[in-house]
Amino acid sequence: MFKQIPFILFFLFGLSNSSNAQQGIAHEIGVIAGPVELRSDYGQRNNIGNNFSNSGFGIGIVHFLNFSYNQRTFSEDTYFKEHFKVRSEISYSKSNLEHQGIYVEKEPNSLAAQQLKGMYGTTQLINFGMQLEYNFIDIHDFEKVTGSFGPFISFGGQISGYKTEVNSTLGTLGTVAATFPKYLTPAAGRIYGFSSEKGTALSLVSSLGTRYKLTPMADLMIDMRFQYFNTDWIDGLNPNRKIYTENKTNDWLLWLNVGYIYYLDN
């Protein structure tokens, strides 16, 4: 399934570009890239060092439907056309994961600390989805002035193919010697509280950012994304919630990306 997802997503992305300016819609396409922080079951919650360590990198292709195109030739002015765009996206990210924080630092020579410190993993994600983007200023007001800023907020959903691997430097996970006890308990249909697996997940996505008008036909973009998944297996760890009640939320990530956006229609 994971190997097939890229081909499916690029096919769907191509379909989203099938409309044309004659319907009053302009197209914008761009690339985005930047650091990703996967907030997961690895390490101490809300620990800056742990969050920084469990980071990776993401890259993607974005496409925008700009409904204000026909405002160039018609005098009508609608609020929706001047403030909203539809953003579709294909993206890939990879995060390296390990336990950091008080649980491995307080008693570093204990067996428990060594078991946590020895555990490591990787998570790869391929995402496809759409967001409805709200622009705080009129789209044409932004487009007319080189050097202007166009702040925006967006909300939508994505489907993700994930591949996660969990390992230990101490030996085979699932053995008492190598595995921290909380991960030996069955959880959510798996025989342990860890799992190296491939799967598909849904997520809610929200972004906050701004564009900078670089040229009449090109923008720079920066935004911060919040993505919340409908599963807690994205990172490969999911301690039994009935026993380990500190495991309260599913996995989620933050992605700070910078992009270059080019206008296909003049």
PDB file of C-alpha atoms in Angstrom:
ATOM      1  CA  MET A   1       0.000   0.000   0.000  1.00  0.00           C
ATOM      2  CA  PHE A   2       2.771   2.467   0.941  1.00  0.00           C
ATOM      3  CA  LYS A   3       4.541   1.947  -2.401  1.00  0.00           C
ATOM      4  CA  GLN A   4       1.332   2.532  -4.361  1.00  0.00           C
ATOM      5  CA  ILE A   5       0.294   5.762  -2.613  1.00  0.00           C
ATOM      6  CA  PRO A   6       2.707   8.121  -4.485  1.00  0.00           C
ATOM      7  CA  PHE A   7       1.286   7.082  -7.864  1.00  0.00           C
ATOM      8  CA  ILE A   8      -2.308   7.443  -6.649  1.00  0.00           C
ATOM      9  CA  LEU A   9      -1.611  10.865  -5.189  1.00  0.00           C
ATOM     10  CA  PHE A  10       0.101  12.239  -8.281  1.00  0.00           C
ATOM     11  CA  PHE A  11      -2.831  11.021 -10.381  1.00  0.00           C
ATOM     12  CA  LEU A  12      -5.304  12.795  -8.101  1.00  0.00           C
ATOM     13  CA  PHE A  13      -3.136  15.906  -8.087  1.00  0.00           C
ATOM     14  CA  GLY A  14      -3.247  15.947 -11.883  1.00  0.00           C
ATOM     15  CA  LEU A  15      -7.027  15.812 -11.819  1.00  0.00           C
ATOM     16  CA  SER A  16      -7.176  18.856  -9.556  1.00  0.00           C
ATOM     17  CA  ASN A  17      -5.438  20.851 -12.298  1.00  0.00           C
ATOM     18  CA  SER A  18      -7.955  19.919 -15.014  1.00  0.00           C
ATOM     19  CA  SER A  19     -10.032  23.102 -14.727  1.00  0.00           C
ATOM     20  CA  ASN A  20      -8.914  26.220 -16.607  1.00  0.00           C
ATOM     21  CA  ALA A  21      -9.058  29.984 -16.532  1.00  0.00           C
ATOM     22  CA  GLN A  22     -12.097  30.017 -18.791  1.00  0.00           C
ATOM     23  CA  GLN A  23     -14.139  28.946 -15.765  1.00  0.00           C
ATOM     24  CA  GLY A  24     -12.813  31.985 -13.919  1.00  0.00           C
ATOM     25  CA  ILE A  25     -10.196  30.031 -11.976  1.00  0.00           C
ATOM     26  CA  ALA A  26      -6.461  30.732 -11.997  1.00  0.00           C
ATOM     27  CA  HIS A  27      -3.795  28.225 -11.050  1.00  0.00           C
ATOM     28  CA  GLU A  28      -0.758  28.578  -8.825  1.00  0.00           C
ATOM     29  CA  ILE A  29       1.834  25.880  -8.237  1.00  0.00           C
ATOM     30  CA  GLY A  30       4.800  25.712  -5.915  1.00  0.00           C
ATOM     31  CA  VAL A  31       7.232  23.746  -3.815  1.00  0.00           C
ATOM     32  CA  ILE A  32       7.538  23.758  -0.024  1.00  0.00           C
ATOM     33  CA  ALA A  33      10.206  22.427   2.326  1.00  0.00           C
ATOM     34  CA  GLY A  34      11.213  22.705   5.957  1.00  0.00           C
ATOM     35  CA  PRO A  35      11.795  21.051   9.346  1.00  0.00           C
ATOM     36  CA  VAL A  36       9.180  18.743  10.875  1.00  0.00           C
ATOM     37  CA  GLU A  37       8.677  17.953  14.569  1.00  0.00           C
ATOM     38  CA  LEU A  38       6.695  14.770  15.238  1.00  0.00           C
ATOM     39  CA  ARG A  39       5.119  15.012  18.688  1.00  0.00           C
ATOM     40  CA  SER A  40       4.832  11.383  19.721  1.00  0.00           C
ATOM     41  CA  ASP A  41       5.251   8.836  22.522  1.00  0.00           C
ATOM     42  CA  TYR A  42       9.023   9.152  22.372  1.00  0.00           C
ATOM     43  CA  GLY A  43      10.597  10.981  25.292  1.00  0.00           C
ATOM     44  CA  GLN A  44       9.388  13.574  27.767  1.00  0.00           C
ATOM     45  CA  ARG A  45       6.280  15.528  26.822  1.00  0.00           C
ATOM     46  CA  ASN A  46       6.716  19.317  26.385  1.00  0.00           C
ATOM     47  CA  ASN A  47      10.493  19.038  26.624  1.00  0.00           C
ATOM     48  CA  ILE A  48      12.225  21.376  24.170  1.00  0.00           C
ATOM     49  CA  GLY A  49      15.283  19.165  23.791  1.00  0.00           C
ATOM     50  CA  ASN A  50      13.157  16.100  23.183  1.00  0.00           C
ATOM     51  CA  ASN A  51      10.993  17.894  20.619  1.00  0.00           C
ATOM     52  CA  PHE A  52      14.061  19.172  18.781  1.00  0.00           C
ATOM     53  CA  SER A  53      15.674  15.720  18.743  1.00  0.00           C
ATOM     54  CA  ASN A  54      12.560  14.065  17.359  1.00  0.00           C
ATOM     55  CA  SER A  55      12.575  16.104  14.206  1.00  0.00           C
ATOM     56  CA  GLY A  56      12.985  15.540  10.524  1.00  0.00           C
ATOM     57  CA  PHE A  57      12.482  17.208   7.174  1.00  0.00           C
ATOM     58  CA  GLY A  58       9.577  17.533   4.772  1.00  0.00           C
ATOM     59  CA  ILE A  59       9.141  18.529   1.150  1.00  0.00           C
ATOM     60  CA  GLY A  60       6.046  18.923  -0.981  1.00  0.00           C
ATOM     61  CA  ILE A  61       4.279  20.197  -4.088  1.00  0.00           C
ATOM     62  CA  VAL A  62       1.316  22.546  -3.648  1.00  0.00           C
ATOM     63  CA  HIS A  63      -1.383  23.757  -6.016  1.00  0.00           C
ATOM     64  CA  PHE A  64      -3.841  26.618  -5.485  1.00  0.00           C
ATOM     65  CA  LEU A  65      -7.165  27.371  -7.141  1.00  0.00           C
ATOM     66  CA  ASN A  66      -7.507  31.146  -7.225  1.00  0.00           C
ATOM     67  CA  PHE A  67     -11.169  32.142  -7.744  1.00  0.00           C
ATOM     68  CA  SER A  68     -10.419  35.843  -8.175  1.00  0.00           C
ATOM     69  CA  TYR A  69      -9.236  35.368 -11.759  1.00  0.00           C
ATOM     70  CA  ASN A  70     -12.426  36.720 -13.382  1.00  0.00           C
ATOM     71  CA  GLN A  71     -12.210  39.843 -11.205  1.00  0.00           C
ATOM     72  CA  ARG A  72      -9.572  41.010 -13.687  1.00  0.00           C
ATOM     73  CA  THR A  73     -12.200  41.439 -16.413  1.00  0.00           C
ATOM     74  CA  PHE A  74     -15.477  41.871 -14.558  1.00  0.00           C
ATOM     75  CA  SER A  75     -16.456  44.582 -12.107  1.00  0.00           C
ATOM     76  CA  GLU A  76     -18.311  42.256  -9.738  1.00  0.00           C
ATOM     77  CA  ASP A  77     -16.685  41.852  -6.390  1.00  0.00           C
ATOM     78  CA  THR A  78     -17.495  38.959  -4.102  1.00  0.00           C
ATOM     79  CA  TYR A  79     -16.032  38.387  -0.691  1.00  0.00           C
ATOM     80  CA  PHE A  80     -15.376  34.687  -1.289  1.00  0.00           C
ATOM     81  CA  LYS A  81     -13.412  35.231  -4.490  1.00  0.00           C
ATOM     82  CA  GLU A  82     -11.205  37.889  -2.932  1.00  0.00           C
ATOM     83  CA  HIS A  83     -10.397  36.008   0.263  1.00  0.00           C
ATOM     84  CA  PHE A  84     -10.478  32.247  -0.328  1.00  0.00           C
ATOM     85  CA  LYS A  85      -8.316  29.764  -2.211  1.00  0.00           C
ATOM     86  CA  VAL A  86      -8.335  25.976  -2.339  1.00  0.00           C
ATOM     87  CA  ARG A  87      -4.956  24.406  -1.641  1.00  0.00           C
ATOM     88  CA  SER A  88      -4.137  20.834  -2.645  1.00  0.00           C
ATOM     89  CA  GLU A  89      -0.883  19.169  -1.720  1.00  0.00           C
ATOM     90  CA  ILE A  90       1.365  16.155  -2.012  1.00  0.00           C
ATOM     91  CA  SER A  91       4.140  16.008   0.569  1.00  0.00           C
ATOM     92  CA  TYR A  92       6.723  13.671   2.062  1.00  0.00           C
ATOM     93  CA  SER A  93       8.467  13.795   5.421  1.00  0.00           C
ATOM     94  CA  LYS A  94      10.823  11.616   7.426  1.00  0.00           C
ATOM     95  CA  SER A  95      11.470  11.911  11.177  1.00  0.00           C
ATOM     96  CA  ASN A  96      14.119  10.255  13.334  1.00  0.00           C
ATOM     97  CA  LEU A  97      12.877   9.416  16.825  1.00  0.00           C
ATOM     98  CA  GLU A  98      14.461   8.664  20.206  1.00  0.00           C
ATOM     99  CA  HIS A  99      13.758   9.084  23.903  1.00  0.00           C
ATOM    100  CA  GLN A 100      15.104  12.277  25.485  1.00  0.00           C
ATOM    101  CA  GLY A 101      14.391  14.084  28.741  1.00  0.00           C
ATOM    102  CA  ILE A 102      14.069  13.270  32.408  1.00  0.00           C
ATOM    103  CA  TYR A 103      13.293   9.566  31.949  1.00  0.00           C
ATOM    104  CA  VAL A 104      16.705   8.826  30.454  1.00  0.00           C
ATOM    105  CA  GLU A 105      18.658  11.513  32.338  1.00  0.00           C
ATOM    106  CA  LYS A 106      17.530  11.131  35.966  1.00  0.00           C
ATOM    107  CA  GLU A 107      19.145   7.723  36.537  1.00  0.00           C
ATOM    108  CA  PRO A 108      21.140   7.170  33.348  1.00  0.00           C
ATOM    109  CA  ASN A 109      22.766   3.935  34.516  1.00  0.00           C
ATOM    110  CA  SER A 110      19.544   2.159  35.458  1.00  0.00           C
ATOM    111  CA  LEU A 111      18.187  -0.637  33.257  1.00  0.00           C
ATOM    112  CA  ALA A 112      15.010   1.342  32.565  1.00  0.00           C
ATOM    113  CA  ALA A 113      16.960   4.371  31.337  1.00  0.00           C
ATOM    114  CA  GLN A 114      19.204   2.199  29.198  1.00  0.00           C
ATOM    115  CA  GLN A 115      16.191   0.483  27.642  1.00  0.00           C
ATOM    116  CA  LEU A 116      14.604   3.815  26.764  1.00  0.00           C
ATOM    117  CA  LYS A 117      17.851   5.303  25.544  1.00  0.00           C
ATOM    118  CA  GLY A 118      18.479   2.271  23.349  1.00  0.00           C
ATOM    119  CA  MET A 119      15.084   2.509  21.643  1.00  0.00           C
ATOM    120  CA  TYR A 120      14.991   4.437  18.373  1.00  0.00           C
ATOM    121  CA  GLY A 121      12.796   4.674  15.316  1.00  0.00           C
ATOM    122  CA  THR A 122      11.967   6.365  12.038  1.00  0.00           C
ATOM    123  CA  THR A 123       8.672   7.468  10.544  1.00  0.00           C
ATOM    124  CA  GLN A 124       8.032   8.265   6.886  1.00  0.00           C
ATOM    125  CA  LEU A 125       4.846   9.963   5.714  1.00  0.00           C
ATOM    126  CA  ILE A 126       3.376  10.573   2.281  1.00  0.00           C
ATOM    127  CA  ASN A 127       0.440  12.992   2.502  1.00  0.00           C
ATOM    128  CA  PHE A 128      -2.262  14.043   0.092  1.00  0.00           C
ATOM    129  CA  GLY A 129      -4.995  16.488   0.964  1.00  0.00           C
ATOM    130  CA  MET A 130      -6.741  19.804   0.573  1.00  0.00           C
ATOM    131  CA  GLN A 131      -7.230  22.926   2.660  1.00  0.00           C
ATOM    132  CA  LEU A 132      -9.520  25.917   2.347  1.00  0.00           C
ATOM    133  CA  GLU A 133      -7.349  28.983   2.734  1.00  0.00           C
ATOM    134  CA  TYR A 134      -8.600  32.341   4.015  1.00  0.00           C
ATOM    135  CA  ASN A 135      -6.585  35.433   3.050  1.00  0.00           C
ATOM    136  CA  PHE A 136      -6.873  38.342   5.468  1.00  0.00           C
ATOM    137  CA  ILE A 137      -6.488  40.984   2.758  1.00  0.00           C
ATOM    138  CA  ASP A 138      -8.060  41.109  -0.709  1.00  0.00           C
ATOM    139  CA  ILE A 139      -6.193  38.821  -3.077  1.00  0.00           C
ATOM    140  CA  HIS A 140      -5.964  41.475  -5.797  1.00  0.00           C
ATOM    141  CA  ASP A 141      -4.723  44.109  -3.352  1.00  0.00           C
ATOM    142  CA  PHE A 142      -1.865  41.751  -2.503  1.00  0.00           C
ATOM    143  CA  GLU A 143      -1.156  40.818  -6.134  1.00  0.00           C
ATOM    144  CA  LYS A 144      -0.841  44.439  -7.267  1.00  0.00           C
ATOM    145  CA  VAL A 145       2.038  45.431  -4.970  1.00  0.00           C
ATOM    146  CA  THR A 146       5.479  43.818  -5.206  1.00  0.00           C
ATOM    147  CA  GLY A 147       6.956  43.597  -1.718  1.00  0.00           C
ATOM    148  CA  SER A 148       3.590  43.274   0.021  1.00  0.00           C
ATOM    149  CA  PHE A 149       2.587  40.634   2.579  1.00  0.00           C
ATOM    150  CA  GLY A 150      -0.511  38.462   2.405  1.00  0.00           C
ATOM    151  CA  PRO A 151      -1.238  36.674   5.711  1.00  0.00           C
ATOM    152  CA  PHE A 152      -3.541  33.654   5.648  1.00  0.00           C
ATOM    153  CA  ILE A 153      -4.993  30.822   7.698  1.00  0.00           C
ATOM    154  CA  SER A 154      -6.219  27.494   6.386  1.00  0.00           C
ATOM    155  CA  PHE A 155      -7.994  24.343   7.505  1.00  0.00           C
ATOM    156  CA  GLY A 156      -8.554  20.969   5.873  1.00  0.00           C
ATOM    157  CA  GLY A 157      -7.772  17.277   5.896  1.00  0.00           C
ATOM    158  CA  GLN A 158      -5.251  14.803   4.545  1.00  0.00           C
ATOM    159  CA  ILE A 159      -4.816  11.105   3.971  1.00  0.00           C
ATOM    160  CA  SER A 160      -1.367   9.756   4.791  1.00  0.00           C
ATOM    161  CA  GLY A 161       0.526   6.593   4.036  1.00  0.00           C
ATOM    162  CA  TYR A 162       2.927   5.947   6.895  1.00  0.00           C
ATOM    163  CA  LYS A 163       5.839   3.591   7.395  1.00  0.00           C
ATOM    164  CA  THR A 164       7.331   3.308  10.869  1.00  0.00           C
ATOM    165  CA  GLU A 165      10.212   1.230  12.198  1.00  0.00           C
ATOM    166  CA  VAL A 166      11.101   0.673  15.857  1.00  0.00           C
ATOM    167  CA  ASN A 167      14.414  -0.842  16.977  1.00  0.00           C
ATOM    168  CA  SER A 168      16.776  -1.035  19.937  1.00  0.00           C
ATOM    169  CA  THR A 169      20.536  -0.985  20.299  1.00  0.00           C
ATOM    170  CA  LEU A 170      20.181  -3.488  23.172  1.00  0.00           C
ATOM    171  CA  GLY A 171      18.782  -6.267  21.023  1.00  0.00           C
ATOM    172  CA  THR A 172      15.430  -7.529  19.829  1.00  0.00           C
ATOM    173  CA  LEU A 173      12.425  -5.523  20.995  1.00  0.00           C
ATOM    174  CA  GLY A 174       9.844  -7.723  22.704  1.00  0.00           C
ATOM    175  CA  THR A 175      12.419  -9.309  25.004  1.00  0.00           C
ATOM    176  CA  VAL A 176      12.551  -8.372  28.682  1.00  0.00           C
ATOM    177  CA  ALA A 177      16.213  -7.406  28.456  1.00  0.00           C
ATOM    178  CA  ALA A 178      15.804  -4.890  25.632  1.00  0.00           C
ATOM    179  CA  THR A 179      12.296  -3.527  26.135  1.00  0.00           C
ATOM    180  CA  PHE A 180      11.011  -0.998  28.649  1.00  0.00           C
ATOM    181  CA  PRO A 181       8.143  -2.761  30.539  1.00  0.00           C
ATOM    182  CA  LYS A 182       5.304  -0.459  29.418  1.00  0.00           C
ATOM    183  CA  TYR A 183       5.931  -1.441  25.803  1.00  0.00           C
ATOM    184  CA  LEU A 184       5.622  -5.189  26.518  1.00  0.00           C
ATOM    185  CA  THR A 185       1.891  -4.874  27.239  1.00  0.00           C
ATOM    186  CA  PRO A 186      -0.537  -5.553  24.338  1.00  0.00           C
ATOM    187  CA  ALA A 187      -2.195  -2.391  23.010  1.00  0.00           C
ATOM    188  CA  ALA A 188      -4.811  -1.507  20.394  1.00  0.00           C
ATOM    189  CA  GLY A 189      -4.750  -4.850  18.600  1.00  0.00           C
ATOM    190  CA  ARG A 190      -0.964  -5.300  18.637  1.00  0.00           C
ATOM    191  CA  ILE A 191       0.867  -7.869  20.747  1.00  0.00           C
ATOM    192  CA  TYR A 192       3.084  -5.147  22.211  1.00  0.00           C
ATOM    193  CA  GLY A 193       2.923  -1.407  22.807  1.00  0.00           C
ATOM    194  CA  PHE A 194       5.231  -0.933  19.824  1.00  0.00           C
ATOM    195  CA  SER A 195       4.933  -1.892  16.179  1.00  0.00           C
ATOM    196  CA  SER A 196       7.008  -1.584  13.013  1.00  0.00           C
ATOM    197  CA  GLU A 197       4.327  -1.306  10.363  1.00  0.00           C
ATOM    198  CA  LYS A 198       2.868   0.347   7.288  1.00  0.00           C
ATOM    199  CA  GLY A 199      -0.592   1.832   7.244  1.00  0.00           C
ATOM    200  CA  THR A 200      -2.950   4.600   6.226  1.00  0.00           C
ATOM    201  CA  ALA A 201      -4.161   7.424   8.457  1.00  0.00           C
ATOM    202  CA  LEU A 202      -6.438  10.438   8.268  1.00  0.00           C
ATOM    203  CA  SER A 203      -5.589  13.796   9.774  1.00  0.00           C
ATOM    204  CA  LEU A 204      -6.896  17.288  10.407  1.00  0.00           C
ATOM    205  CA  VAL A 205      -4.591  20.034   9.170  1.00  0.00           C
ATOM    206  CA  SER A 206      -4.402  23.732   9.963  1.00  0.00           C
ATOM    207  CA  SER A 207      -1.838  26.294   8.801  1.00  0.00           C
ATOM    208  CA  LEU A 208      -0.983  29.889   9.635  1.00  0.00           C
ATOM    209  CA  GLY A 209       1.379  31.890   7.489  1.00  0.00           C
ATOM    210  CA  THR A 210       1.999  34.673   5.018  1.00  0.00           C
ATOM    211  CA  ARG A 211       3.012  35.243   1.446  1.00  0.00           C
ATOM    212  CA  TYR A 212       5.522  37.824   0.242  1.00  0.00           C
ATOM    213  CA  LYS A 213       5.023  39.231  -3.265  1.00  0.00           C
ATOM    214  CA  LEU A 214       8.391  38.578  -4.876  1.00  0.00           C
ATOM    215  CA  THR A 215       7.467  39.417  -8.490  1.00  0.00           C
ATOM    216  CA  PRO A 216       4.148  39.944 -10.306  1.00  0.00           C
ATOM    217  CA  MET A 217       4.114  36.199 -11.079  1.00  0.00           C
ATOM    218  CA  ALA A 218       5.802  34.693  -8.023  1.00  0.00           C
ATOM    219  CA  ASP A 219       5.474  34.669  -4.221  1.00  0.00           C
ATOM    220  CA  LEU A 220       7.533  33.435  -1.320  1.00  0.00           C
ATOM    221  CA  MET A 221       5.508  31.699   1.396  1.00  0.00           C
ATOM    222  CA  ILE A 222       6.157  30.688   4.981  1.00  0.00           C
ATOM    223  CA  ASP A 223       3.712  28.871   7.203  1.00  0.00           C
ATOM    224  CA  MET A 224       3.437  26.768  10.337  1.00  0.00           C
ATOM    225  CA  ARG A 225       1.324  23.641  10.079  1.00  0.00           C
ATOM    226  CA  PHE A 226      -0.422  21.638  12.768  1.00  0.00           C
ATOM    227  CA  GLN A 227      -1.429  18.100  11.754  1.00  0.00           C
ATOM    228  CA  TYR A 228      -3.358  15.771  14.080  1.00  0.00           C
ATOM    229  CA  PHE A 229      -3.702  12.102  13.132  1.00  0.00           C
ATOM    230  CA  ASN A 230      -6.563   9.726  13.857  1.00  0.00           C
ATOM    231  CA  THR A 231      -4.143   7.057  15.121  1.00  0.00           C
ATOM    232  CA  ASP A 232      -1.399   6.785  17.732  1.00  0.00           C
ATOM    233  CA  TRP A 233       0.707   4.372  15.678  1.00  0.00           C
ATOM    234  CA  ILE A 234       2.380   6.945  13.405  1.00  0.00           C
ATOM    235  CA  ASP A 235       5.563   6.765  15.492  1.00  0.00           C
ATOM    236  CA  GLY A 236       5.319   3.008  16.134  1.00  0.00           C
ATOM    237  CA  LEU A 237       4.682   3.441  19.885  1.00  0.00           C
ATOM    238  CA  ASN A 238       1.304   3.271  21.618  1.00  0.00           C
ATOM    239  CA  PRO A 239       1.381   2.127  25.280  1.00  0.00           C
ATOM    240  CA  ASN A 240      -1.904   0.603  26.495  1.00  0.00           C
ATOM    241  CA  ARG A 241      -4.070   3.618  27.416  1.00  0.00           C
ATOM    242  CA  LYS A 242      -6.129   1.711  29.964  1.00  0.00           C
ATOM    243  CA  ILE A 243      -3.000   1.032  32.002  1.00  0.00           C
ATOM    244  CA  TYR A 244      -0.712   3.927  31.110  1.00  0.00           C
ATOM    245  CA  THR A 245      -3.098   6.841  31.326  1.00  0.00           C
ATOM    246  CA  GLU A 246      -0.393   9.395  30.530  1.00  0.00           C
ATOM    247  CA  ASN A 247      -0.795   8.268  26.911  1.00  0.00           C
ATOM    248  CA  LYS A 248      -3.659  10.700  26.265  1.00  0.00           C
ATOM    249  CA  THR A 249      -3.418  11.853  22.663  1.00  0.00           C
ATOM    250  CA  ASN A 250      -2.720  10.556  19.189  1.00  0.00           C
ATOM    251  CA  ASP A 251       0.427  11.504  17.353  1.00  0.00           C
ATOM    252  CA  TRP A 252       0.652  14.968  15.794  1.00  0.00           C
ATOM    253  CA  LEU A 253       3.252  17.112  14.110  1.00  0.00           C
ATOM    254  CA  LEU A 254       4.391  20.661  13.504  1.00  0.00           C
ATOM    255  CA  TRP A 255       5.888  21.634  10.175  1.00  0.00           C
ATOM    256  CA  LEU A 256       7.538  24.986   9.499  1.00  0.00           C
ATOM    257  CA  ASN A 257       7.887  25.301   5.760  1.00  0.00           C
ATOM    258  CA  VAL A 258       9.115  27.844   3.252  1.00  0.00           C
ATOM    259  CA  GLY A 259       7.748  27.777  -0.280  1.00  0.00           C
ATOM    260  CA  TYR A 260       8.034  29.301  -3.710  1.00  0.00           C
ATOM    261  CA  ILE A 261       4.715  29.843  -5.526  1.00  0.00           C
ATOM    262  CA  TYR A 262       4.429  30.573  -9.265  1.00  0.00           C
ATOM    263  CA  TYR A 263       1.294  31.907 -10.992  1.00  0.00           C
ATOM    264  CA  LEU A 264       0.428  29.836 -14.079  1.00  0.00           C
ATOM    265  CA  ASP A 265      -2.205  32.285 -15.381  1.00  0.00           C
ATOM    266  CA  ASN A 266      -1.531  35.931 -16.122  1.00  0.00           C
TER     267      ASN A 266
END
